[in-house]
Short mmCIF file of C-alpha atoms and ligand atoms in Angstrom, two decimals:
data_model
loop_
_atom_site.label_atom_id
_atom_site.label_comp_id
_atom_site.label_asym_id
_atom_site.label_seq_id
_atom_site.Cartn_x
_atom_site.Cartn_y
_atom_site.Cartn_z
CA UNK A 19 0.00 0.00 0.00
CA UNK A 20 2.84 2.42 0.77
CA UNK A 21 5.38 3.49 -1.88
CA UNK A 22 8.04 4.45 0.70
CA UNK A 23 8.56 4.31 4.44
CA UNK A 24 9.40 8.02 4.48
CA UNK A 25 8.66 10.80 1.99
CA UNK A 26 10.65 14.01 2.55
CA UNK A 27 9.42 17.22 0.93
CA UNK A 28 12.47 19.41 0.27
CA UNK A 29 16.11 18.43 -0.23
CA UNK A 30 17.77 21.32 1.66
CA UNK A 31 19.84 20.66 4.82
CA UNK A 32 16.95 19.54 7.02
CA UNK A 33 15.43 17.21 4.39
CA UNK A 34 18.63 15.56 3.27
CA UNK A 35 19.71 14.73 6.83
CA UNK A 36 16.28 13.32 7.74
CA UNK A 37 16.46 11.14 4.63
CA UNK A 38 20.05 10.09 5.32
CA UNK A 39 19.18 9.06 8.90
CA UNK A 40 16.25 6.83 7.97
CA UNK A 41 18.01 5.27 4.96
CA UNK A 42 21.05 4.49 7.11
CA UNK A 43 18.72 2.50 9.39
CA UNK A 44 17.56 0.47 6.36
CA UNK A 45 14.23 2.16 5.56
CA UNK A 46 13.08 3.30 2.12
CA UNK A 47 13.01 7.03 1.57
CA UNK A 48 12.39 9.53 -1.23
CA UNK A 49 13.13 13.26 -1.37
CA UNK A 50 10.87 15.42 -3.57
CA UNK A 51 12.16 18.86 -4.53
CA UNK A 52 10.90 21.49 -6.91
CA UNK A 53 14.43 22.42 -8.02
CA UNK A 54 16.41 20.67 -10.78
CA UNK A 55 18.65 17.91 -9.36
CA UNK A 56 21.85 19.95 -9.84
CA UNK A 57 20.54 22.96 -7.90
CA UNK A 58 19.10 21.29 -4.81
CA UNK A 59 20.87 22.59 -1.70
CA UNK A 60 21.61 26.01 -3.17
CA UNK A 61 20.16 29.04 -1.42
CA UNK A 62 20.73 32.79 -1.04
CA UNK A 63 22.36 32.66 2.36
CA UNK A 64 24.94 34.25 4.66
CA UNK A 65 26.65 30.84 4.38
CA UNK A 66 27.85 30.73 8.01
CA UNK A 67 27.65 27.29 9.62
CA UNK A 68 28.64 26.61 13.24
CA UNK A 69 30.90 23.54 13.49
CA UNK A 70 28.95 22.44 16.58
CA UNK A 71 26.33 21.03 14.18
CA UNK A 72 28.70 19.48 11.64
CA UNK A 73 30.57 17.82 14.54
CA UNK A 74 27.29 16.27 15.75
CA UNK A 75 26.58 14.95 12.23
CA UNK A 76 30.05 13.47 12.06
CA UNK A 77 29.84 11.86 15.49
CA UNK A 78 26.29 10.51 15.25
CA UNK A 79 25.94 9.73 11.54
CA UNK A 80 29.50 9.61 10.20
CA UNK A 81 28.84 12.49 7.76
CA UNK A 82 32.02 14.41 6.86
CA UNK A 83 32.06 18.17 7.60
CA UNK A 84 32.28 20.60 4.65
CA UNK A 85 35.75 20.51 3.09
CA UNK A 86 37.63 23.65 2.05
CA UNK A 87 39.84 21.55 -0.28
CA UNK A 88 36.79 20.20 -2.13
CA UNK A 89 35.21 23.66 -2.39
CA UNK A 90 32.32 22.78 -0.03
CA UNK A 91 33.49 25.55 2.32
CA UNK A 92 34.98 28.81 1.06
CA UNK A 93 36.57 29.80 4.36
CA UNK A 94 36.79 28.71 7.98
CA UNK A 95 35.27 30.82 10.77
CA UNK A 96 37.22 31.48 13.94
CA UNK A 97 35.83 34.74 15.19
CA UNK A 98 32.36 36.17 15.72
CA UNK A 99 32.12 39.94 16.16
CA UNK A 100 29.28 42.34 16.92
CA UNK A 101 29.75 46.05 16.36
CA UNK A 102 28.07 49.43 16.52
CA UNK A 103 26.71 51.02 13.32
CA UNK A 104 29.99 52.75 12.50
CA UNK A 105 32.04 49.60 13.25
CA UNK A 106 33.98 51.67 15.80
CA UNK A 107 33.23 49.59 18.86
CA UNK A 108 33.52 45.86 18.42
CA UNK A 109 33.21 42.83 20.63
CA UNK A 110 34.46 39.41 19.56
CA UNK A 111 34.24 35.80 20.67
CA UNK A 112 35.75 32.64 19.24
CA UNK A 113 33.21 30.64 17.22
CA UNK A 114 34.58 27.84 15.04
CA UNK A 115 32.70 27.07 11.85
CA UNK A 116 32.59 27.26 8.08
CA UNK A 117 31.56 29.70 5.38
CA UNK A 118 29.97 27.07 3.18
CA UNK A 119 29.33 26.96 -0.52
CA UNK A 120 25.66 26.03 -0.12
CA UNK A 121 25.40 24.38 -3.53
CA UNK A 122 28.60 22.30 -3.27
CA UNK A 123 27.95 21.19 0.33
CA UNK A 124 24.24 20.59 -0.32
CA UNK A 125 25.01 18.49 -3.41
CA UNK A 126 27.56 16.42 -1.50
CA UNK A 127 25.04 15.69 1.24
CA UNK A 128 22.56 14.58 -1.44
CA UNK A 129 25.18 12.25 -2.95
CA UNK A 130 25.95 10.84 0.52
CA UNK A 131 22.22 10.14 0.92
CA UNK A 132 21.88 8.61 -2.56
CA UNK A 133 24.82 6.27 -1.88
CA UNK A 134 22.91 4.68 0.99
CA UNK A 135 19.70 4.29 -1.01
CA UNK A 136 17.74 7.57 -0.79
CA UNK A 137 15.83 8.26 -4.02
CA UNK A 138 15.58 11.83 -5.28
CA UNK A 139 12.73 13.13 -7.41
CA UNK A 140 13.60 16.64 -8.64
CA UNK A 141 11.44 19.25 -10.42
CA UNK A 142 8.22 18.30 -8.70
CA UNK A 143 6.08 20.66 -6.68
CA UNK A 144 4.22 19.26 -3.68
CA UNK A 145 0.84 20.94 -3.24
CA UNK A 146 -1.18 18.85 -0.82
CA UNK A 147 -1.18 16.02 1.70
CA UNK A 148 -3.08 12.74 1.58
CA UNK A 149 -5.14 12.10 4.71
CA UNK A 150 -6.77 8.87 5.82
CA UNK A 151 -8.28 8.12 9.26
CA UNK A 152 -6.81 11.35 10.67
CA UNK A 153 -3.29 10.34 9.57
CA UNK A 154 -1.11 11.97 6.91
CA UNK A 155 -0.30 9.13 4.51
CA UNK A 156 1.65 10.93 1.79
CA UNK A 157 1.58 13.86 -0.62
CA UNK A 158 0.13 15.01 -3.89
CA UNK A 159 2.54 16.71 -6.30
CA UNK A 160 2.76 18.12 -9.82
CA UNK A 161 5.64 17.30 -12.18
CA UNK A 162 7.04 19.90 -14.58
CA UNK A 163 4.63 18.82 -17.33
CA UNK A 164 1.78 19.65 -14.96
CA UNK A 165 0.78 16.04 -14.29
CA UNK A 166 -0.69 15.34 -10.88
CA UNK A 167 0.74 12.36 -8.95
CA UNK A 168 0.70 10.85 -5.48
CA UNK A 169 3.23 9.22 -3.19
CA UNK A 170 2.06 7.21 -0.21
CA UNK A 171 4.39 6.95 2.76
CA UNK A 172 4.24 5.80 6.36
CA UNK A 173 5.79 9.08 7.46
CA UNK A 174 5.81 12.42 5.62
CA UNK A 175 8.40 15.07 6.49
CA UNK A 176 7.98 18.77 5.80
CA UNK A 177 11.47 20.06 4.93
CA UNK A 178 10.18 22.63 2.43
CA UNK A 179 11.68 25.65 4.19
CA UNK A 180 9.81 28.72 5.40
CA UNK A 181 6.95 28.03 2.97
CA UNK A 182 6.03 24.91 5.02
CA UNK A 183 3.91 23.41 2.27
CA UNK A 184 3.02 20.21 4.14
CA UNK A 185 2.41 22.07 7.40
CA UNK A 186 0.03 24.44 5.63
CA UNK A 187 -1.85 21.63 3.90
CA UNK A 188 -2.47 19.60 7.06
CA UNK A 189 -6.15 19.85 8.05
CA UNK A 190 -6.80 22.09 11.04
CA UNK A 191 -8.26 19.32 13.20
CA UNK A 192 -4.86 17.59 13.21
CA UNK A 193 -3.00 20.69 14.36
CA UNK A 194 -3.15 20.39 18.20
CA UNK A 195 -4.87 23.83 18.41
CA UNK A 196 -1.52 25.44 17.61
CA UNK A 197 -1.30 28.43 15.29
CA UNK A 198 1.32 27.31 12.80
CA UNK A 199 1.45 30.47 10.68
CA UNK A 200 4.30 32.94 10.45
CA UNK A 201 3.02 36.51 10.47
CA UNK A 202 5.17 39.44 9.30
CA UNK A 203 6.39 40.07 12.88
CA UNK A 204 7.91 36.60 12.78
CA UNK A 205 9.75 36.79 9.48
CA UNK A 206 13.14 38.35 8.69
CA UNK A 207 13.50 39.86 5.24
CA UNK A 208 16.98 39.88 3.74
CA UNK A 209 19.12 40.99 0.81
CA UNK A 210 22.71 39.92 0.27
CA UNK A 211 25.55 40.03 -2.26
CA UNK A 212 28.67 37.90 -2.57
CA UNK A 213 31.40 40.22 -3.84
CA UNK A 214 34.92 39.60 -5.15
CA UNK A 215 37.44 42.37 -4.49
CA UNK A 216 39.55 43.57 -7.43
CA UNK A 217 42.49 44.60 -5.23
CA UNK A 218 45.52 42.33 -4.91
CA UNK A 219 45.40 42.81 -1.16
CA UNK A 220 43.39 40.41 1.01
CA UNK A 221 40.48 41.93 2.95
CA UNK A 222 40.77 42.26 6.74
CA UNK A 223 37.86 40.00 7.69
CA UNK A 224 39.55 36.63 7.13
CA UNK A 225 37.91 33.81 9.11
CA UNK A 226 35.52 36.31 10.70
CA UNK A 227 31.77 36.84 10.76
CA UNK A 228 30.77 40.37 11.72
CA UNK A 229 27.30 41.70 12.55
CA UNK A 230 26.70 45.42 13.00
CA UNK A 231 23.67 47.43 14.02
CA UNK A 232 23.14 50.66 12.02
CA UNK A 233 20.80 53.29 13.52
CA UNK A 234 18.28 53.06 10.63
CA UNK A 235 17.47 49.40 11.29
CA UNK A 236 15.35 48.32 14.22
CA UNK A 237 16.97 45.44 16.14
CA UNK A 238 17.33 42.52 15.94
CA UNK A 239 17.90 43.54 12.29
CA UNK A 240 21.53 43.99 11.26
CA UNK A 241 24.06 44.13 8.45
CA UNK A 242 26.52 41.26 8.14
CA UNK A 243 30.00 41.00 6.66
CA UNK A 244 31.21 37.40 6.38
CA UNK A 245 34.53 36.32 4.90
CA UNK A 246 34.29 33.87 2.00
CA UNK A 247 38.07 33.60 1.51
CA UNK A 248 40.86 36.17 1.06
CA UNK A 249 39.17 38.17 -1.72
CA UNK A 250 35.49 37.32 -1.32
CA UNK A 251 32.86 38.59 1.12
CA UNK A 252 29.25 37.73 1.77
CA UNK A 253 27.52 40.97 2.82
CA UNK A 254 23.84 41.27 3.62
CA UNK A 255 21.12 43.19 5.38
CA UNK A 256 18.21 41.85 7.43
CA UNK A 257 15.26 43.20 9.38
CA UNK A 258 11.85 42.16 10.67
CA UNK A 259 9.44 42.10 7.73
CA UNK A 260 6.75 44.17 9.47
CA UNK A 261 9.18 47.00 10.35
CA UNK A 262 8.77 50.11 8.16
CA UNK A 263 11.46 50.92 5.62
CA UNK A 264 13.67 53.89 6.57
CA UNK A 265 12.17 56.91 4.77
CA UNK A 266 12.89 56.97 1.05
CA UNK A 267 15.14 53.92 1.09
CA UNK A 268 14.65 50.46 -0.34
CA UNK A 269 16.42 47.58 1.36
CA UNK A 270 18.92 47.45 -1.51
CA UNK A 271 19.58 51.21 -1.33
CA UNK A 272 20.25 51.10 2.41
CA UNK A 273 22.48 48.06 1.87
CA UNK A 274 24.54 49.93 -0.75
CA UNK A 275 24.75 53.11 1.37
CA UNK A 276 26.56 51.05 3.99
CA UNK A 277 28.54 48.83 1.63
CA UNK A 278 29.91 51.90 -0.22
CA UNK A 279 31.46 53.17 3.02
CA UNK A 280 33.73 50.16 3.24
CA UNK A 281 33.89 48.92 -0.37
CA UNK A 282 33.35 51.53 -3.13
CA UNK A 283 31.32 50.18 -6.09
CA UNK A 284 34.28 50.04 -8.48
CA UNK A 285 36.42 48.04 -6.02
CA UNK A 286 34.59 44.74 -6.50
CA UNK A 287 32.51 42.59 -8.82
CA UNK A 288 29.26 40.98 -7.72
CA UNK A 289 29.38 37.18 -7.91
CA UNK A 290 25.85 36.49 -6.65
CA UNK A 291 22.96 38.54 -5.33
CA UNK A 292 19.47 37.94 -3.98
CA UNK A 293 17.44 37.71 -0.83
CA UNK A 294 14.97 35.58 1.02
CA UNK A 295 12.91 35.24 4.16
CA UNK A 296 13.95 33.66 7.45
CA UNK A 297 11.60 32.55 10.26
CA UNK A 298 12.00 34.53 13.49
CA UNK A 299 9.88 33.17 16.31
CA UNK A 300 10.19 30.49 18.95
CA UNK A 301 9.82 27.05 17.42
CA UNK A 302 6.27 25.78 17.13
CA UNK A 303 5.20 24.02 20.32
CA UNK A 304 4.77 20.68 18.56
CA UNK A 305 6.56 19.53 15.42
CA UNK A 306 4.67 16.26 14.97
CA UNK A 307 1.28 15.15 13.66
CA UNK A 308 -0.17 11.72 13.02
CA UNK A 309 2.16 10.48 10.27
CA UNK A 310 4.13 13.71 9.76
CA UNK A 311 7.06 15.74 11.10
CA UNK A 312 8.31 19.31 10.59
CA UNK A 313 12.04 20.03 10.26
CA UNK A 314 14.30 23.04 9.61
CA UNK A 315 12.70 26.34 8.60
CA UNK A 316 9.33 24.60 8.19
CA UNK A 317 9.51 23.98 11.97
CA UNK A 318 10.66 27.56 12.65
CA UNK A 319 14.01 26.13 13.76
CA UNK A 320 16.04 29.34 13.44
CA UNK A 321 17.77 31.33 16.19
CA UNK A 322 15.67 34.53 16.50
CA UNK A 323 18.63 36.83 17.34
CA UNK A 324 21.43 35.59 15.08
CA UNK A 325 19.08 34.14 12.37
CA UNK A 326 21.23 31.00 12.31
CA UNK A 327 19.14 28.29 10.66
CA UNK A 328 21.48 26.03 8.67
CA UNK A 329 22.90 24.15 11.69
CA UNK A 330 19.52 23.80 13.45
CA UNK A 331 18.07 22.52 10.14
CA UNK A 332 20.72 19.79 9.94
CA UNK A 333 20.23 18.80 13.57
CA UNK A 334 16.44 18.84 13.43
CA UNK A 335 16.76 16.44 10.47
CA UNK A 336 18.89 14.11 12.57
CA UNK A 337 16.46 14.19 15.53
CA UNK A 338 13.40 13.77 13.30
CA UNK A 339 15.18 10.83 11.63
CA UNK A 340 15.63 9.16 15.03
CA UNK A 341 11.94 9.57 15.87
CA UNK A 342 10.92 8.23 12.45
CA UNK A 343 13.16 5.17 12.91
CA UNK A 344 11.59 4.38 16.31
CA UNK A 345 8.10 4.71 14.85
CA UNK A 346 9.02 2.51 11.86
CA UNK A 347 10.45 -0.13 14.21
CA UNK A 348 7.18 -0.09 16.17
CA UNK A 349 5.18 0.04 12.90
CA UNK A 350 3.00 2.77 14.39
CA UNK A 351 2.98 6.41 13.22
CA UNK A 352 0.68 8.47 15.41
CA UNK A 353 1.83 11.74 16.97
CA UNK A 354 2.33 9.79 20.21
CA UNK A 355 4.78 7.50 18.37
CA UNK A 356 6.69 10.48 16.94
CA UNK A 357 6.54 12.60 20.11
CA UNK A 358 10.12 11.90 21.21
CA UNK A 359 11.23 14.28 18.42
CA UNK A 360 9.45 17.13 20.24
CA UNK A 361 11.01 16.15 23.56
CA UNK A 362 14.54 16.02 22.08
CA UNK A 363 14.12 19.18 20.05
CA UNK A 364 12.66 21.32 22.86
CA UNK A 365 15.63 20.43 25.09
CA UNK A 366 18.01 21.75 22.45
CA UNK A 367 17.77 23.93 20.41
CA UNK A 368 14.10 24.63 21.30
CA UNK A 369 14.81 26.12 24.75
CA UNK A 370 17.79 28.07 23.45
CA UNK A 371 15.69 29.51 20.61
CA UNK A 372 13.06 30.65 23.12
CA UNK A 373 15.80 32.38 25.18
CA UNK A 374 17.05 33.97 22.02
CA UNK A 375 13.54 35.07 21.02
CA UNK A 376 13.15 36.87 24.36
CA UNK A 377 16.59 38.43 23.82
CA UNK A 378 15.48 39.62 20.38
CA UNK A 379 12.34 41.20 21.91
CA UNK A 380 14.61 42.84 24.47
CA UNK A 381 16.76 44.41 21.73
CA UNK A 382 13.59 45.71 20.06
CA UNK A 383 12.36 47.20 23.31
CA UNK A 384 15.60 48.96 24.32
CA UNK A 385 16.32 50.10 20.74
CA UNK A 386 19.48 50.51 18.70
CA UNK A 387 20.74 53.66 20.53
CA UNK A 388 20.76 51.83 23.85
CA UNK A 389 22.41 48.82 22.23
CA UNK A 390 25.12 51.15 20.98
CA UNK A 391 25.50 52.53 24.50
CA UNK A 392 25.83 48.98 25.86
CA UNK A 393 28.60 48.23 23.39
CA UNK A 394 30.36 51.61 23.73
CA UNK A 395 30.44 51.36 27.53
CA UNK A 396 31.46 47.70 27.31
CA UNK A 397 28.43 46.75 29.40
CA UNK A 398 27.96 43.77 27.11
CA UNK A 399 31.30 42.04 27.55
CA UNK A 400 33.23 39.43 25.63
CA UNK A 401 32.35 36.98 28.41
CA UNK A 402 28.62 37.47 27.79
CA UNK A 403 29.09 37.14 24.05
CA UNK A 404 31.17 33.99 24.51
CA UNK A 405 28.48 32.49 26.74
CA UNK A 406 25.76 33.26 24.23
CA UNK A 407 27.47 32.15 21.06
CA UNK A 408 30.07 29.62 22.19
CA UNK A 409 28.42 28.00 25.20
CA UNK A 410 24.91 28.70 23.79
CA UNK A 411 23.87 30.00 27.21
CA UNK A 412 22.00 33.32 27.43
CA UNK A 413 21.75 33.33 31.26
CA UNK A 414 23.83 36.07 32.93
CA UNK A 415 25.18 35.52 36.46
CA UNK A 416 24.32 37.92 39.32
CA UNK A 417 27.90 39.15 39.69
CA UNK A 418 28.12 39.93 35.96
CA UNK A 419 24.78 41.68 36.19
CA UNK A 420 25.94 43.85 39.07
CA UNK A 421 28.99 44.92 37.06
CA UNK A 422 26.71 45.72 34.12
CA UNK A 423 24.50 47.95 36.30
CA UNK A 424 27.50 49.82 37.69
CA UNK A 425 28.94 50.48 34.25
CA UNK A 426 25.54 51.62 32.94
CA UNK A 427 25.09 54.48 35.42
CA UNK A 428 22.96 56.67 35.00
CA UNK A 429 20.88 54.63 32.50
CA UNK A 430 19.38 52.41 35.13
CA UNK A 431 15.78 52.56 33.83
CA UNK A 432 17.06 50.93 30.64
CA UNK A 433 18.97 48.39 32.72
CA UNK A 434 15.84 47.55 34.73
CA UNK A 435 14.07 46.96 31.44
CA UNK A 436 16.88 44.62 30.42
CA UNK A 437 16.69 42.87 33.77
CA UNK A 438 12.96 42.20 33.24
CA UNK A 439 13.78 40.27 30.08
CA UNK A 440 16.75 38.52 31.70
CA UNK A 441 14.51 37.19 34.46
CA UNK A 442 12.35 35.59 31.77
CA UNK A 443 15.39 34.19 29.97
CA UNK A 444 16.58 32.61 33.22
CA UNK A 445 13.28 30.73 33.54
CA UNK A 446 13.28 29.21 30.07
CA UNK A 447 15.57 26.24 30.57
CA UNK A 448 13.58 24.92 33.56
CA UNK A 449 10.27 25.47 31.75
CA UNK A 450 11.47 23.60 28.67
CA UNK A 451 12.83 20.76 30.83
CA UNK A 452 9.18 20.22 31.81
CA UNK A 453 8.07 19.83 28.18
CA UNK A 454 5.53 16.97 28.35
CA UNK A 455 6.43 13.39 27.47
CA UNK A 456 3.09 12.87 25.68
CA UNK A 457 0.68 15.03 23.64
CA UNK A 458 -2.19 14.90 26.16
CA UNK A 459 -0.23 17.21 28.51
CA UNK A 460 0.79 19.72 25.84
CA UNK A 461 -2.01 22.22 26.41
CA UNK A 462 -1.36 22.28 30.16
CA UNK A 463 2.37 22.90 29.57
CA UNK A 464 1.69 25.65 27.04
CA UNK A 465 -0.54 27.48 29.55
CA UNK A 466 2.14 27.11 32.23
CA UNK A 467 4.87 28.35 29.85
CA UNK A 468 2.80 31.34 28.69
CA UNK A 469 1.95 32.30 32.28
CA UNK A 470 5.54 32.01 33.48
CA UNK A 471 6.92 34.02 30.57
CA UNK A 472 3.91 36.38 30.32
CA UNK A 473 3.53 35.74 26.64
CA UNK A 474 0.98 34.29 24.32
CA UNK A 475 2.17 31.66 21.88
C1 LIG B 6 19.55 35.56 2.91
C2 LIG B 6 19.65 34.49 3.96
C3 LIG B 6 20.81 34.39 4.72
C4 LIG B 6 20.96 33.35 5.66
N1 LIG B 6 22.14 33.23 6.32
C5 LIG B 6 22.33 32.20 7.17
C6 LIG B 6 23.61 31.99 7.76
O1 LIG B 6 24.58 32.71 7.50
N2 LIG B 6 23.74 30.95 8.63
C7 LIG B 6 22.71 30.12 8.92
O2 LIG B 6 22.89 29.20 9.73
N3 LIG B 6 21.49 30.28 8.34
C8 LIG B 6 21.29 31.29 7.46
N4 LIG B 6 20.08 31.43 6.83
C9 LIG B 6 19.00 30.46 7.14
C10 LIG B 6 19.24 29.13 6.41
O3 LIG B 6 19.48 29.36 5.06
C11 LIG B 6 17.99 28.24 6.57
O4 LIG B 6 17.63 28.21 7.93
C12 LIG B 6 18.22 26.82 6.07
O5 LIG B 6 18.52 26.81 4.70
C13 LIG B 6 16.96 25.98 6.32
O6 LIG B 6 17.09 24.73 5.72
P1 LIG B 6 15.80 23.90 5.31
O7 LIG B 6 16.28 22.59 4.82
O8 LIG B 6 14.82 23.90 6.41
O9 LIG B 6 15.11 24.73 4.13
P2 LIG B 6 15.67 25.23 2.74
O10 LIG B 6 17.13 25.31 2.74
O11 LIG B 6 14.90 26.46 2.44
O12 LIG B 6 15.25 24.08 1.72
C14 LIG B 6 13.89 23.87 1.37
C15 LIG B 6 13.82 22.99 0.12
O13 LIG B 6 12.45 22.67 -0.12
C16 LIG B 6 12.16 22.77 -1.51
N5 LIG B 6 10.73 23.05 -1.65
C17 LIG B 6 10.06 24.14 -1.21
N6 LIG B 6 8.75 24.04 -1.53
C18 LIG B 6 8.59 22.86 -2.17
C19 LIG B 6 7.48 22.20 -2.76
N7 LIG B 6 6.25 22.73 -2.73
N8 LIG B 6 7.67 21.00 -3.35
C20 LIG B 6 8.91 20.45 -3.39
N9 LIG B 6 10.01 21.04 -2.86
C21 LIG B 6 9.85 22.22 -2.26
C22 LIG B 6 13.06 23.92 -1.97
O14 LIG B 6 13.30 23.86 -3.37
C23 LIG B 6 14.32 23.70 -1.13
O15 LIG B 6 15.24 22.87 -1.81
C24 LIG B 6 19.90 32.44 5.88
C25 LIG B 6 18.72 32.55 5.13
C26 LIG B 6 18.59 33.55 4.17
C27 LIG B 6 17.33 33.64 3.35
#
């Protein structure tokens, strides 16, 4: 009756790793993607990938990290820096990782998956899900000639990115009363260019990723400068979709106003340009349905302050793969059978993304001028940055907090505002440790979480 054990919609990082995981365990799996085979994996992106996630893939699944020699990574990352709008005041922390070539790395992951039996069906557009007895049992898709077809699978995985085509098509009665839509407050809009410098001299950002916060952009929006090798840079701009444009300026115009300050137009050629949308909200409270799972951007699995989504997409694929394997072993595919994915995901990165979401709301509330003050006065220290981006821990100790208050004099009202958010951030880990072990307790937990954090998700 079923064509495959698992049908994955989307062959980006989250989809390919889900497929790899289940195929490695001996189950049949197909990836459907609307792109041509040779373009799957490519994406307009900042290209930064934290090695934390590639190390996990290597350790748990034996997948090799992106290789600079093979052109899968264009540069290594060693340093993460945040800076004020003029780049005058900077704060750095060590963050190992890669500036990946999304196409080359994505294609290699697809080949790795194919080698262990994953089938790939390119140039097909999934439009709907098949539902039987309140279970998702596959998808309906159109090929490039416009023919309508079906694939039946025991488990269907939505790895279609921010569009979330499977998630959207799932009937409302199967949605656990959760609002699964992204509104414009929960989407980051971006534009970026990869440029190649004409000068013989190397640029000064080697092995660095730099974020800076210009006064025209409401936080957590920023401009990024990422090194893609000695002569190449990936530079982009991002802000919350619902925020108004600075008067008289398109996103591209504002981007070029800033770029021109550091790299005049005639000093480089543009290798690639384009934009895209990134989810910016805490992850949905459940990522499973009867017979289906959400991974990567489709699950909202992006850090809401840094907008890092590539690593979380890879890791959500691995965790979803584990849950799918357990359900296939038990030959039972209800949301109860797939629930362990929620439990694993909420522990990490789910809780961390909620902390980061509160931090992003904090930056919006205090505003860019106060952020600049915090950086100029060194109230945000390298230690805090290291904790957040290296240790992935947003909780600030009392002694650090006291030092921050002293340095911030006389802007204590702003510091009290910050403290209010920090108190919430401190609660998150414990709240997410109590994430329920079964779906029947989800509503109760959601009420408890919303009350504790005084929010409504
Ligand atoms: C401009 C920009 C810069 C970014 N910079 C960074 C960064 O520096 N670091 C970082 O970690 N993250 C970054 N991100 C986020 C990161 O790119 C995503 O989080 C990540 O790609 C998510 O992977 P995914 O597999 O969930 O989805 P995607 O990579 O979006 O893949 C989705 C796949 O689904 C396919 N698909 C979609 N709809 C259908 C359909 N109906 N039928 C069949 N196939 C379909 C698509 O063709 C695509 O191949 C950036 C994003 C943008 C837009």
